[in-house]
PDB file of C-alpha atoms and ligand atoms in Angstrom:
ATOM      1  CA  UNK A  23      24.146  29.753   1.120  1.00 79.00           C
ATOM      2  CA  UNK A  24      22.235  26.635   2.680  1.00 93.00           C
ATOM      3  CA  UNK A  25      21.484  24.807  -0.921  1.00 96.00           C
ATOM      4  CA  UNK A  26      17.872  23.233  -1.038  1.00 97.00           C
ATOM      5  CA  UNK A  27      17.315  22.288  -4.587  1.00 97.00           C
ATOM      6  CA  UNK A  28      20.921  20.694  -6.373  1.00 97.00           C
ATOM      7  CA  UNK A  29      20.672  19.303  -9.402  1.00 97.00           C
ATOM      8  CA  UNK A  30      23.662  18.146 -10.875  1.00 97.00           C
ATOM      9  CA  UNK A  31      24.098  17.204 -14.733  1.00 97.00           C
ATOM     10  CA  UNK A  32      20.622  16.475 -15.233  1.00 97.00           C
ATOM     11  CA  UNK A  33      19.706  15.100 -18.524  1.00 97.00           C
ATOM     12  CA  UNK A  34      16.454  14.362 -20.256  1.00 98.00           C
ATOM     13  CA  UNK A  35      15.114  13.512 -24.057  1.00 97.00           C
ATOM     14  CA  UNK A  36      12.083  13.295 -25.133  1.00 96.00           C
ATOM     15  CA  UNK A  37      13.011  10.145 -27.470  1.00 94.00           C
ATOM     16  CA  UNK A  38      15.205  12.088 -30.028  1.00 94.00           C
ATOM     17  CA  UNK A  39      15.196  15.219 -28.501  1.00 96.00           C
ATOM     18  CA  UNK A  40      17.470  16.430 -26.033  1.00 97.00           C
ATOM     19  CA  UNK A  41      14.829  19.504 -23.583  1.00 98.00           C
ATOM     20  CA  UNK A  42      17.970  18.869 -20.565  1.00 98.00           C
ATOM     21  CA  UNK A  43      21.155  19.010 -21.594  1.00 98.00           C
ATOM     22  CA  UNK A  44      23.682  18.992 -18.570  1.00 97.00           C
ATOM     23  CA  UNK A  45      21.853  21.272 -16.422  1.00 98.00           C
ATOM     24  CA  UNK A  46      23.858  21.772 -12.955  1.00 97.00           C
ATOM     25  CA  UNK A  47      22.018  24.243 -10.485  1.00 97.00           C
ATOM     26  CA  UNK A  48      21.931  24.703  -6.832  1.00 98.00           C
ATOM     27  CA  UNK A  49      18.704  26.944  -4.955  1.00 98.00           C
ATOM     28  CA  UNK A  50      19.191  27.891  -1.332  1.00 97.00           C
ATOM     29  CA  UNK A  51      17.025  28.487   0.615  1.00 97.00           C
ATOM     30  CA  UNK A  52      15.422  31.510   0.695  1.00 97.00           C
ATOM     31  CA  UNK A  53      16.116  32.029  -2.570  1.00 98.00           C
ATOM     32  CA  UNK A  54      13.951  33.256  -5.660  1.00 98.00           C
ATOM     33  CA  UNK A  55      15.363  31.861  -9.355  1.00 98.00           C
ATOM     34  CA  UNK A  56      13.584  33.269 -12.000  1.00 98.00           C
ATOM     35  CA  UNK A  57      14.008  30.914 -15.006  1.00 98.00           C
ATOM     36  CA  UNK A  58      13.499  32.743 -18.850  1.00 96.00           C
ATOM     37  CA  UNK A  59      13.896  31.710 -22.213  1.00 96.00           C
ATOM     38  CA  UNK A  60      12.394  30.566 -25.190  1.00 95.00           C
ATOM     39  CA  UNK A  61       9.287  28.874 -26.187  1.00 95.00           C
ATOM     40  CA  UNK A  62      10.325  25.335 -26.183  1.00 96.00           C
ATOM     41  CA  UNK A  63      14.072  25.125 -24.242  1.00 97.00           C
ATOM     42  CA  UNK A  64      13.105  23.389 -21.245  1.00 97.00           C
ATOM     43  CA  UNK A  65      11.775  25.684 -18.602  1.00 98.00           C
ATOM     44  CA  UNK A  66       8.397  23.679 -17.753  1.00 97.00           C
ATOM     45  CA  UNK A  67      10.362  20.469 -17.971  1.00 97.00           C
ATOM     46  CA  UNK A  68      12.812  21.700 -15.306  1.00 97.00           C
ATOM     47  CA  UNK A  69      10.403  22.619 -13.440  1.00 96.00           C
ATOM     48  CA  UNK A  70       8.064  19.535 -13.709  1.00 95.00           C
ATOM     49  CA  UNK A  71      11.666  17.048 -13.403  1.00 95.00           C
ATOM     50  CA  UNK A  72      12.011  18.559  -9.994  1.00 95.00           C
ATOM     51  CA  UNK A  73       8.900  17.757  -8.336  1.00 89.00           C
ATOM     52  CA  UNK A  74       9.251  14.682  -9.883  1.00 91.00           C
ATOM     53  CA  UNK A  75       6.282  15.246 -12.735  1.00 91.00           C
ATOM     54  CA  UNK A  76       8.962  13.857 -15.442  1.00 93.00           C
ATOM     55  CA  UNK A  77      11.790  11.500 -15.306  1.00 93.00           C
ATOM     56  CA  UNK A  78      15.411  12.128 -15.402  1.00 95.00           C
ATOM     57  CA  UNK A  79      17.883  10.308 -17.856  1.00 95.00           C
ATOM     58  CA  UNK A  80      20.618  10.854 -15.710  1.00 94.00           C
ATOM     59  CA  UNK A  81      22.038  12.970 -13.287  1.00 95.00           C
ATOM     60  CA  UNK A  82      20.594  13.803  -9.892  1.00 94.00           C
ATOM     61  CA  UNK A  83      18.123  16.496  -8.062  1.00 95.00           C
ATOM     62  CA  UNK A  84      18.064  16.659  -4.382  1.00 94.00           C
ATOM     63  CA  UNK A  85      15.886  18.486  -2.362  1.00 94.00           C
ATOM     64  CA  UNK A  86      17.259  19.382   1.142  1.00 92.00           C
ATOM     65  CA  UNK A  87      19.883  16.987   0.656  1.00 90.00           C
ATOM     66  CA  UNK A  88      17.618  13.826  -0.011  1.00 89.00           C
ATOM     67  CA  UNK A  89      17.895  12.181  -3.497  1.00 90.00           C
ATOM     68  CA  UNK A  90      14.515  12.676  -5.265  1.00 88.00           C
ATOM     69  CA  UNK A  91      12.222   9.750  -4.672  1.00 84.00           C
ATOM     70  CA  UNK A  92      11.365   7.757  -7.570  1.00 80.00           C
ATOM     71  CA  UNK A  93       7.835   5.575  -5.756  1.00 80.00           C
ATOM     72  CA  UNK A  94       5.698   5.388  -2.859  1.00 82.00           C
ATOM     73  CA  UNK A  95       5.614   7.568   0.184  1.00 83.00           C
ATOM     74  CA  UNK A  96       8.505   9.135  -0.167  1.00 85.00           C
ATOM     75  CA  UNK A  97       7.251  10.509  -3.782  1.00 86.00           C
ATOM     76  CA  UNK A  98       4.029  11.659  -1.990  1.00 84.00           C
ATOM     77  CA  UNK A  99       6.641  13.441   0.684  1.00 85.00           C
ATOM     78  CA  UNK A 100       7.740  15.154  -2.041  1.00 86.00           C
ATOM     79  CA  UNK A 101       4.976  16.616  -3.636  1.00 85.00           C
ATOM     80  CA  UNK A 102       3.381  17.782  -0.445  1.00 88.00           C
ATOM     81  CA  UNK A 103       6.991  19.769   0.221  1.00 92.00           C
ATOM     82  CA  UNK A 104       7.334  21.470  -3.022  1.00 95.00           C
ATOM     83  CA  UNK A 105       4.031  23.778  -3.891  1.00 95.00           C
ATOM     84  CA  UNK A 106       4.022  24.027  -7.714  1.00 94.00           C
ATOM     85  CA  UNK A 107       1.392  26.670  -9.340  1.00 95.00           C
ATOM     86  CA  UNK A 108       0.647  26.269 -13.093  1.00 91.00           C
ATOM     87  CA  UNK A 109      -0.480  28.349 -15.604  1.00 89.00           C
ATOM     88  CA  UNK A 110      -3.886  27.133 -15.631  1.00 87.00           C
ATOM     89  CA  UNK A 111      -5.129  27.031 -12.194  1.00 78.00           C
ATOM     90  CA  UNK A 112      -6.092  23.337 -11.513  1.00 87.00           C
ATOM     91  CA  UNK A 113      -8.520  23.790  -9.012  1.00 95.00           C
ATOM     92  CA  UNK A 114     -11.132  21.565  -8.129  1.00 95.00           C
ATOM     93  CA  UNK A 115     -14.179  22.693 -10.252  1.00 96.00           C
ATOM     94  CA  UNK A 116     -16.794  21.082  -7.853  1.00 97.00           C
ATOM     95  CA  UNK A 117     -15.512  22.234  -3.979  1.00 97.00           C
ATOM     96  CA  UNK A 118     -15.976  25.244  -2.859  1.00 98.00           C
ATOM     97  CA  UNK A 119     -12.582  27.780  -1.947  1.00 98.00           C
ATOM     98  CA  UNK A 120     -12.294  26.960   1.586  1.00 98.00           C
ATOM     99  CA  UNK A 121     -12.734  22.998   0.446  1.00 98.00           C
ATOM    100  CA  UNK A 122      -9.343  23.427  -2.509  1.00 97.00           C
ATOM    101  CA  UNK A 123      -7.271  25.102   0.061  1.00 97.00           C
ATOM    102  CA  UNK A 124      -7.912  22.341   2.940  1.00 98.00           C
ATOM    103  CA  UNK A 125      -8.118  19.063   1.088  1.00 97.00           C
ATOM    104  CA  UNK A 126      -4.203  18.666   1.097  1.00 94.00           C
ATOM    105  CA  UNK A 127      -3.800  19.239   5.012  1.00 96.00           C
ATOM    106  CA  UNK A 128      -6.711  16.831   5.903  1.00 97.00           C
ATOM    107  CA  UNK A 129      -5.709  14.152   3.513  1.00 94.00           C
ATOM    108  CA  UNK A 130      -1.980  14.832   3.396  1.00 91.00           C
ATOM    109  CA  UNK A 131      -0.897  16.469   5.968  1.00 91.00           C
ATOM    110  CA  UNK A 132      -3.754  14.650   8.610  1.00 94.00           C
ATOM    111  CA  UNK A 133      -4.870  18.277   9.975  1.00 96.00           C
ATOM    112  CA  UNK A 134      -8.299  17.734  11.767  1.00 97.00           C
ATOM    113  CA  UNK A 135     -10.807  20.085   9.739  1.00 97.00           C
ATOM    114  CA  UNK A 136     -10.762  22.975  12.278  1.00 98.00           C
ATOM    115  CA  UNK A 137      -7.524  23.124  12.566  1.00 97.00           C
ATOM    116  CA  UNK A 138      -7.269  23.226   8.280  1.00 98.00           C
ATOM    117  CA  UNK A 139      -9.994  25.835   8.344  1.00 98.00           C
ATOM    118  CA  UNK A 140      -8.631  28.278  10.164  1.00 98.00           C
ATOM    119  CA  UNK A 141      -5.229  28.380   8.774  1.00 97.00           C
ATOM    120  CA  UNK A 142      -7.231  27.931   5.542  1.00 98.00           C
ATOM    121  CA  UNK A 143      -8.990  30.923   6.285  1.00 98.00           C
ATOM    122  CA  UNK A 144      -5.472  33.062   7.294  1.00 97.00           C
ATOM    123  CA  UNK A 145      -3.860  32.064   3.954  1.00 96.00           C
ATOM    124  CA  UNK A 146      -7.257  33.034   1.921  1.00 97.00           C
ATOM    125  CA  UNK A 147      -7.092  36.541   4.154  1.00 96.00           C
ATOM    126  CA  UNK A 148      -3.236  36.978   3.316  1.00 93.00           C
ATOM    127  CA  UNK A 149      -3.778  36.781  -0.495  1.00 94.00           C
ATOM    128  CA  UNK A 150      -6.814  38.959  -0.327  1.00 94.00           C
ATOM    129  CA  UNK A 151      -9.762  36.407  -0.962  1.00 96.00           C
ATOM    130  CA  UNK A 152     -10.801  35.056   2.484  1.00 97.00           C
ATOM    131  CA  UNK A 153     -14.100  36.747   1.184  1.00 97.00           C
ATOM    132  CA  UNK A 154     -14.343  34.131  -1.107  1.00 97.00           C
ATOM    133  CA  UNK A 155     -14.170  31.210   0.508  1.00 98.00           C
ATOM    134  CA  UNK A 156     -17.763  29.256  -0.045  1.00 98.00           C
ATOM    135  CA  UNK A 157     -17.755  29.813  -3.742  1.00 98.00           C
ATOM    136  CA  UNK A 158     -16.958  28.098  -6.308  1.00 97.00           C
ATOM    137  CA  UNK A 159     -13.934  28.633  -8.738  1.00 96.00           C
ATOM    138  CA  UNK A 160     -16.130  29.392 -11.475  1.00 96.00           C
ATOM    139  CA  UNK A 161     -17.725  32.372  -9.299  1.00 97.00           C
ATOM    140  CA  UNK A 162     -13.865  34.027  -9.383  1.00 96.00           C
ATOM    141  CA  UNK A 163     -11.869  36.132 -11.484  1.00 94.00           C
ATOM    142  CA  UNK A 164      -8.794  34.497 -12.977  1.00 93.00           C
ATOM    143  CA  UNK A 165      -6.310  36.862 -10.790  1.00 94.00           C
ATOM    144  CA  UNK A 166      -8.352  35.640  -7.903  1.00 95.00           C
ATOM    145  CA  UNK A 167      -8.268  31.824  -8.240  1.00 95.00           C
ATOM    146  CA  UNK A 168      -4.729  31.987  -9.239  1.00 94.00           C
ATOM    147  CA  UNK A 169      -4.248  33.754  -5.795  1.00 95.00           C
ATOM    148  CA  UNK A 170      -6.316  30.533  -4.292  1.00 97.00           C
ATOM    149  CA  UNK A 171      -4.232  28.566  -6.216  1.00 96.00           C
ATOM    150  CA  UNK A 172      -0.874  30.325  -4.135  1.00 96.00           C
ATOM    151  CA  UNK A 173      -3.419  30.079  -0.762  1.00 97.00           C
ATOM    152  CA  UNK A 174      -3.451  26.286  -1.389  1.00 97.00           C
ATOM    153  CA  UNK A 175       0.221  25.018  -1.839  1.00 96.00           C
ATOM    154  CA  UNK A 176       1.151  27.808   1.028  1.00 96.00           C
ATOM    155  CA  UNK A 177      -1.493  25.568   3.190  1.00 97.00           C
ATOM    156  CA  UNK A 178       0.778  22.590   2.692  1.00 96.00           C
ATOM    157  CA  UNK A 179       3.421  24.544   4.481  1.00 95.00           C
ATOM    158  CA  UNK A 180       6.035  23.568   1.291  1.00 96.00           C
ATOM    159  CA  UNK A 181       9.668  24.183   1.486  1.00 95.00           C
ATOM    160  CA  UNK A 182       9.893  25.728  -1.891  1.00 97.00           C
ATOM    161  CA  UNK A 183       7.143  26.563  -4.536  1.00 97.00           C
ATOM    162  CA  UNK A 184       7.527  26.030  -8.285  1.00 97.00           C
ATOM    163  CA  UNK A 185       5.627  29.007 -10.740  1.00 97.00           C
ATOM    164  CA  UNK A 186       5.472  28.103 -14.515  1.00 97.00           C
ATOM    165  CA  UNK A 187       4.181  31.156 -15.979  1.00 96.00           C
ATOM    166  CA  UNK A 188       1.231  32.161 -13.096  1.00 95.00           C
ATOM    167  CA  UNK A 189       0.569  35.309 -15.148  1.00 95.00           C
ATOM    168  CA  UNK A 190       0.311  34.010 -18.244  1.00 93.00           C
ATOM    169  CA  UNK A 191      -3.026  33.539 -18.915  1.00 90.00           C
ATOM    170  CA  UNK A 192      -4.547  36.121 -16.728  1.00 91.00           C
ATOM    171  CA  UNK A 193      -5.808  39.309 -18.202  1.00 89.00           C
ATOM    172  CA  UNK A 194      -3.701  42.253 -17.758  1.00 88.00           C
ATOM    173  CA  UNK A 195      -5.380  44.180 -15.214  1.00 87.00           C
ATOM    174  CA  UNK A 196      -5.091  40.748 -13.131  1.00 91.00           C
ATOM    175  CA  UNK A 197      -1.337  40.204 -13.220  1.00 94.00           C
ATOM    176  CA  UNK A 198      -0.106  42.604 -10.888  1.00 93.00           C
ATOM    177  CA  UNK A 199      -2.552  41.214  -8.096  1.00 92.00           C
ATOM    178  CA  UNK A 200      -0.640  38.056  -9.037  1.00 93.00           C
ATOM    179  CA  UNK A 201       2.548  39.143  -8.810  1.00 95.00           C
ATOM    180  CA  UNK A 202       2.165  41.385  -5.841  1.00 94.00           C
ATOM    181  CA  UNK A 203       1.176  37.862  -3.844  1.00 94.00           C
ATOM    182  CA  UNK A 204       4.537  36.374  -5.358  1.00 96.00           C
ATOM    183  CA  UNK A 205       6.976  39.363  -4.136  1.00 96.00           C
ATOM    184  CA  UNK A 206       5.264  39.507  -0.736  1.00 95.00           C
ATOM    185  CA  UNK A 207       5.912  35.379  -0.577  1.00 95.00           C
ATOM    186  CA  UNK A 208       9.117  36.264  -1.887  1.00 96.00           C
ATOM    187  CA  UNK A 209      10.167  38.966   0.992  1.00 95.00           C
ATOM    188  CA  UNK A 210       8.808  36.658   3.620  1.00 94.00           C
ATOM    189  CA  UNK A 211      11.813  34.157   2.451  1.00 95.00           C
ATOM    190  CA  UNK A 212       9.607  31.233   0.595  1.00 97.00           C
ATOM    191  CA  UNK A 213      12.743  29.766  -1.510  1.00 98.00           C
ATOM    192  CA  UNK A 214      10.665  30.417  -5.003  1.00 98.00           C
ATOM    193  CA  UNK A 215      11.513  29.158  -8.396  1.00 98.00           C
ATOM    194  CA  UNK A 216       9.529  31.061 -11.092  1.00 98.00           C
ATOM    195  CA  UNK A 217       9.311  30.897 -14.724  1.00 98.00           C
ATOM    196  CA  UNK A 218       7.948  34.303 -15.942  1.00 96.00           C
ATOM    197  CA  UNK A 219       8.681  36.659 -18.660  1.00 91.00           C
ATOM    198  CA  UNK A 220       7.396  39.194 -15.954  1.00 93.00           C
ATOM    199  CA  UNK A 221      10.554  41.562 -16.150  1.00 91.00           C
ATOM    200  CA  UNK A 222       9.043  43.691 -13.381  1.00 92.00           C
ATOM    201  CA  UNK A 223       8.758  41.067 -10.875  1.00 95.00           C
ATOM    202  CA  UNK A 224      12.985  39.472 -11.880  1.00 95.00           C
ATOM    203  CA  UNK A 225      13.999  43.102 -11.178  1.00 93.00           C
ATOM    204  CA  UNK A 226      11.944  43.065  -7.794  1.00 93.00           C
ATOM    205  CA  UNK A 227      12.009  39.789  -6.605  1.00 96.00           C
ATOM    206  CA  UNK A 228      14.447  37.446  -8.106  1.00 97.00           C
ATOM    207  CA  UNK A 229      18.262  37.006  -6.235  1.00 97.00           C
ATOM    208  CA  UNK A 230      19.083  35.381  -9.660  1.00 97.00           C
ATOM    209  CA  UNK A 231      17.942  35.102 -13.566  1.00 97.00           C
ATOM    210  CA  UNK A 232      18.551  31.915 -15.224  1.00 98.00           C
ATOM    211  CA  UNK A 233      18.465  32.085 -18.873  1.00 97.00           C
ATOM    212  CA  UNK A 234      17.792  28.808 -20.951  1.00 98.00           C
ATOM    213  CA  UNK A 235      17.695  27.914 -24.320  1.00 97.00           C
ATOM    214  CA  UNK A 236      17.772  24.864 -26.229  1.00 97.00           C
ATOM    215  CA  UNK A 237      17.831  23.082 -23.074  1.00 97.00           C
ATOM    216  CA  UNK A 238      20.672  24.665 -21.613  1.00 97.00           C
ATOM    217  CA  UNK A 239      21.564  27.157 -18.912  1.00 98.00           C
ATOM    218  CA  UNK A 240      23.033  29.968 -21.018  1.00 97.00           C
ATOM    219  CA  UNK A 241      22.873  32.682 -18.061  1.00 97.00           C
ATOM    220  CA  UNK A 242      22.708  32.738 -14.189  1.00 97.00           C
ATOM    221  CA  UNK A 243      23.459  35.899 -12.588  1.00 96.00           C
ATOM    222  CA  UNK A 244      21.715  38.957 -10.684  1.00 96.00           C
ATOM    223  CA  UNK A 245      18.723  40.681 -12.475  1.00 96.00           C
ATOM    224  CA  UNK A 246      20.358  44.186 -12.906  1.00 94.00           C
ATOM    225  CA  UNK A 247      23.766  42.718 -14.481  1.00 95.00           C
ATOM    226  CA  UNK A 248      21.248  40.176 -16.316  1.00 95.00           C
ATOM    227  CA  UNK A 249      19.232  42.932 -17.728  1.00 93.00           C
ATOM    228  CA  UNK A 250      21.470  45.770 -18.168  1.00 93.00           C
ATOM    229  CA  UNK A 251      24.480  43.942 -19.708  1.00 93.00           C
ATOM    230  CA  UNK A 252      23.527  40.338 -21.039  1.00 93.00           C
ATOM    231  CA  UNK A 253      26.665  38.125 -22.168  1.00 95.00           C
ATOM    232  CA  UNK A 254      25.442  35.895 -25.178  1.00 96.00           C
ATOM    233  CA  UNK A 255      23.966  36.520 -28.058  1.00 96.00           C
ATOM    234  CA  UNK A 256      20.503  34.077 -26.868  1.00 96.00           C
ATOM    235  CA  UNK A 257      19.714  36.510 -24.477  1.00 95.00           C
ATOM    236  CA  UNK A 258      20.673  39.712 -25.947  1.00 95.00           C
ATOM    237  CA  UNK A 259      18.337  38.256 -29.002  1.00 94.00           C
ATOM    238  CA  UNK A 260      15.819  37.462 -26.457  1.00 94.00           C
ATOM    239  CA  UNK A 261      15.696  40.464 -24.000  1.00 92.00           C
ATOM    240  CA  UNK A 262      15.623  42.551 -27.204  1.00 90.00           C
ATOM    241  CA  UNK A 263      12.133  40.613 -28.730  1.00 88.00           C
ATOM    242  CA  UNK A 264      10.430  40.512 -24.839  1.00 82.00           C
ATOM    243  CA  UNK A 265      11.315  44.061 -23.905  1.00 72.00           C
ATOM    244  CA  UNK A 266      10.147  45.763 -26.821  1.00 68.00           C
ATOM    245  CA  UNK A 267       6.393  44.354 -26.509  1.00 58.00           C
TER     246      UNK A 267
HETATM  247  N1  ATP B 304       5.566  15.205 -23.076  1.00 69.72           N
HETATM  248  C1  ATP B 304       6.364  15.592 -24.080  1.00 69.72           C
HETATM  249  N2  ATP B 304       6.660  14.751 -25.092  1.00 69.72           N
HETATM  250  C2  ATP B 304       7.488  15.112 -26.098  1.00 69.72           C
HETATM  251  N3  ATP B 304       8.076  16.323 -26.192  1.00 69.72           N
HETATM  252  C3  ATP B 304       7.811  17.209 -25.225  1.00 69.72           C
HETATM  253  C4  ATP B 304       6.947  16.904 -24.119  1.00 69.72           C
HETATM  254  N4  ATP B 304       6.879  17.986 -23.309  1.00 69.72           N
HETATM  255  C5  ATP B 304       7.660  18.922 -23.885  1.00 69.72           C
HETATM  256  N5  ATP B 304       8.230  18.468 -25.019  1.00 69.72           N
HETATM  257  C6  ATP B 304       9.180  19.202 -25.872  1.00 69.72           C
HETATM  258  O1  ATP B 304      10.309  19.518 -25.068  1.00 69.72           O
HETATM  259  C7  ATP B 304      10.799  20.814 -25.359  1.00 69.72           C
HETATM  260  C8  ATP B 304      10.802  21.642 -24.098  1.00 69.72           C
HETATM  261  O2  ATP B 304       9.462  21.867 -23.678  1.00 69.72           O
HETATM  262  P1  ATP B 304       9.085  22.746 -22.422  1.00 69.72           P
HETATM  263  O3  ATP B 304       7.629  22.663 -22.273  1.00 69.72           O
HETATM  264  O4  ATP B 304       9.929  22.342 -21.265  1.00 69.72           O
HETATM  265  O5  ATP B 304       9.547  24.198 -22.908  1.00 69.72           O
HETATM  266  P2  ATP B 304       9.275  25.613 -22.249  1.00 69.72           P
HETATM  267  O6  ATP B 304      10.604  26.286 -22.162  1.00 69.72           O
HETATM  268  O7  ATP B 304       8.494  25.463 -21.003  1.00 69.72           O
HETATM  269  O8  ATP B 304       8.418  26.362 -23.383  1.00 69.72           O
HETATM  270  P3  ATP B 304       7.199  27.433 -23.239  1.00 69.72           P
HETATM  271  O9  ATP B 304       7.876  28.771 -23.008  1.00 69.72           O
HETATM  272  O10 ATP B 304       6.539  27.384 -24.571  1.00 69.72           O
HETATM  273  O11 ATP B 304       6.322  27.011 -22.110  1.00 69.72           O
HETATM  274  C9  ATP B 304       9.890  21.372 -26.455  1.00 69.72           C
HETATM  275  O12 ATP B 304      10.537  21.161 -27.699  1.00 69.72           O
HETATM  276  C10 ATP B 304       8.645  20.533 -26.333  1.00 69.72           C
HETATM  277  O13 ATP B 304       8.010  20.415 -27.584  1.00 69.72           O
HETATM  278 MG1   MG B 305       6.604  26.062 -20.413  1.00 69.72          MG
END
C-alpha cells in the first residue's frame, strides 16, 4: 500500500474532554475508509483535524508524506488537495451551479474561465446535473446539490475527499443518487474517507470499516468480517441499534 493520509498518535481535547485519544491510522491511496460510531466519539473531528479545520494536541497527520501545514500557503495547498463534503451542502446561495463548481479552479487553482467551464461542465455531466448548471442552489433538490457539492471538490482535482455524513440530511428517496456518485468515485480509485452509517455503501465501497467510540479506534478491518463477526462489545452494541432501524 502507498500510504497518503498517516496519522500517528493524534490527540485532541476540547478543554476537559478528550474527542482523540491516540488515534494511529494510515489511508493509501486508492483507498475508501468508512469511519462509524457513535453520536459524539470523534468522527467529524477526525475528519475536520485532517484537513486542518481543528488543531491537534499532539501527534502528527501527513498527507502524501508532508507534515500538515499549520499557516499560509501551504495551509491553502492543503485545502485545495483534500475535497471535504459536509452534511449540509455549503454552497454558495447567490452563484449560479456552473459559478460553485468553478470558483475554486479560477481563484485557486488559476484555471482561465474556459478552461474551468468546460471541465466544470464534464464533472456536472458525470454526477448527472450538467442540466443544472445556471440555476441557483435553491432551484435544486437536496440529492442534487449534494451531487454539485461532489462536482465541486472533484473540480479541484483533490488527492483524497473527506464525507461526514453526505446522506444524512437528504430525504430518502435522495440518498441512493448520493451514494451511487460516491461508489462510482470510489471504483474510479479517489482515495475516499467517509463517515456514514450507510451500511449498503461500507459493504460496496469501503476496503476498510473503522469503528470509533469515545474517541478511540475500537475496530479497523474489512466490511464483511466487520459486519458479520464484530469483536467488541461497542460495536456489537452498535451494529445491533443501526441495523435494526
Ligand atoms: N467545537 C467544539 N467545542 C467543544 N466540544 C466539541 C466541539 N466540537 C465537538 N465537540 C465535542 O467533541 C465530541 C466529539 O464530537 P464529534 O462532532 O467529533 O462527534 P461525531 O462522532 O462526529 O458525532 P455525530 O455522530 O453526532 O456527528 C463530542 O462530545 C462533542 O460534543
Ligand atoms: Mg459528526
Amino acid at each position: 500500500m502507498d500510504p497518503l493520509v498517516v496519522l500517528d498518535s493524534v490527540n485532541k481535547h476540547y478543554g476537559e474532554l478528550h474527542v482523540l485519544k491516540d488515534i494511529s491510522i494510515t489511508v493509501g491511496k486508492g483507498e475508501v475508509v468508512v469511519i462509524i460510531g457513535p453520536s459524539g466519539s470523534g468522527k467529524s473531528t477526525l475528519c475536520r483535524a485532517i484537513n486542518r479545520l481543528e488543531t491537534i494536541d499532539d501527534g502528527t497527520i501527513t498527507i502524501g508524506g508532508t507534515p500538515l501545514p499549520t499557516e499560509g500557503a501551504g495551509l491553502a495547498k492543503l485545502r485545495a488537495d483534500v475535497g471535504m463534503v459536509f452534511q449540509s451542502f455549503n454552497l454558495f446561495a447567490h452563484k449560479t451551479i456552473l459559478e460553485n463548481v468553478t470558483l475554486g479552479p479560477i481563484k485557486v487553482r488559476g484555471k482561465s474561465k474556459a478552461e474551468a467551464d468546460k471541465r466544470a461542465m464534464e464533472l456536472l455531466d458525470r454526477v448527472g446535473v450538467a442540466n443544472q448548471a445556471a440555476k441557483l442552489p435553491a432551484q435544486l433538490s437536496g440529492g442534487q446539490q449534494q451531487r454539485v457539492a461532489i462536482a465541486r471538490a472533484l473540480a479541484m482535482d483533490p488527492q483524497l475527499i473527506l464525507f461526514d455524513e453526505p446522506t444524512s440530511a437528504l430525504d430518502p428517496e435522495m440518498i441512493n443518487e448520493v451514494l451511487d456518485t460516491m461508489v462510482q468515485l470510489a471504483k474510479e480509485g479517489m482515495t475516499m474517507i467517509v463517515v456514514t452509517h450507510e451500511m449498503g455503501f461500507a459493504r460496496k465501497a469501503a476496503d476498510r470499516v473503522v469503528f470509533m467510540a469515545d474517541g478511540q479506534i475500537v475496530e479497523d478491518r474489512k466490511p464483511e468480517e466487520f459486519f458479520t463477526n464484530p469483536q467488541s462489545d461497542r460495536a456489537k452494541d452498535f451494529l445491533s441499534k443501526i441495523l435494526t432501524h
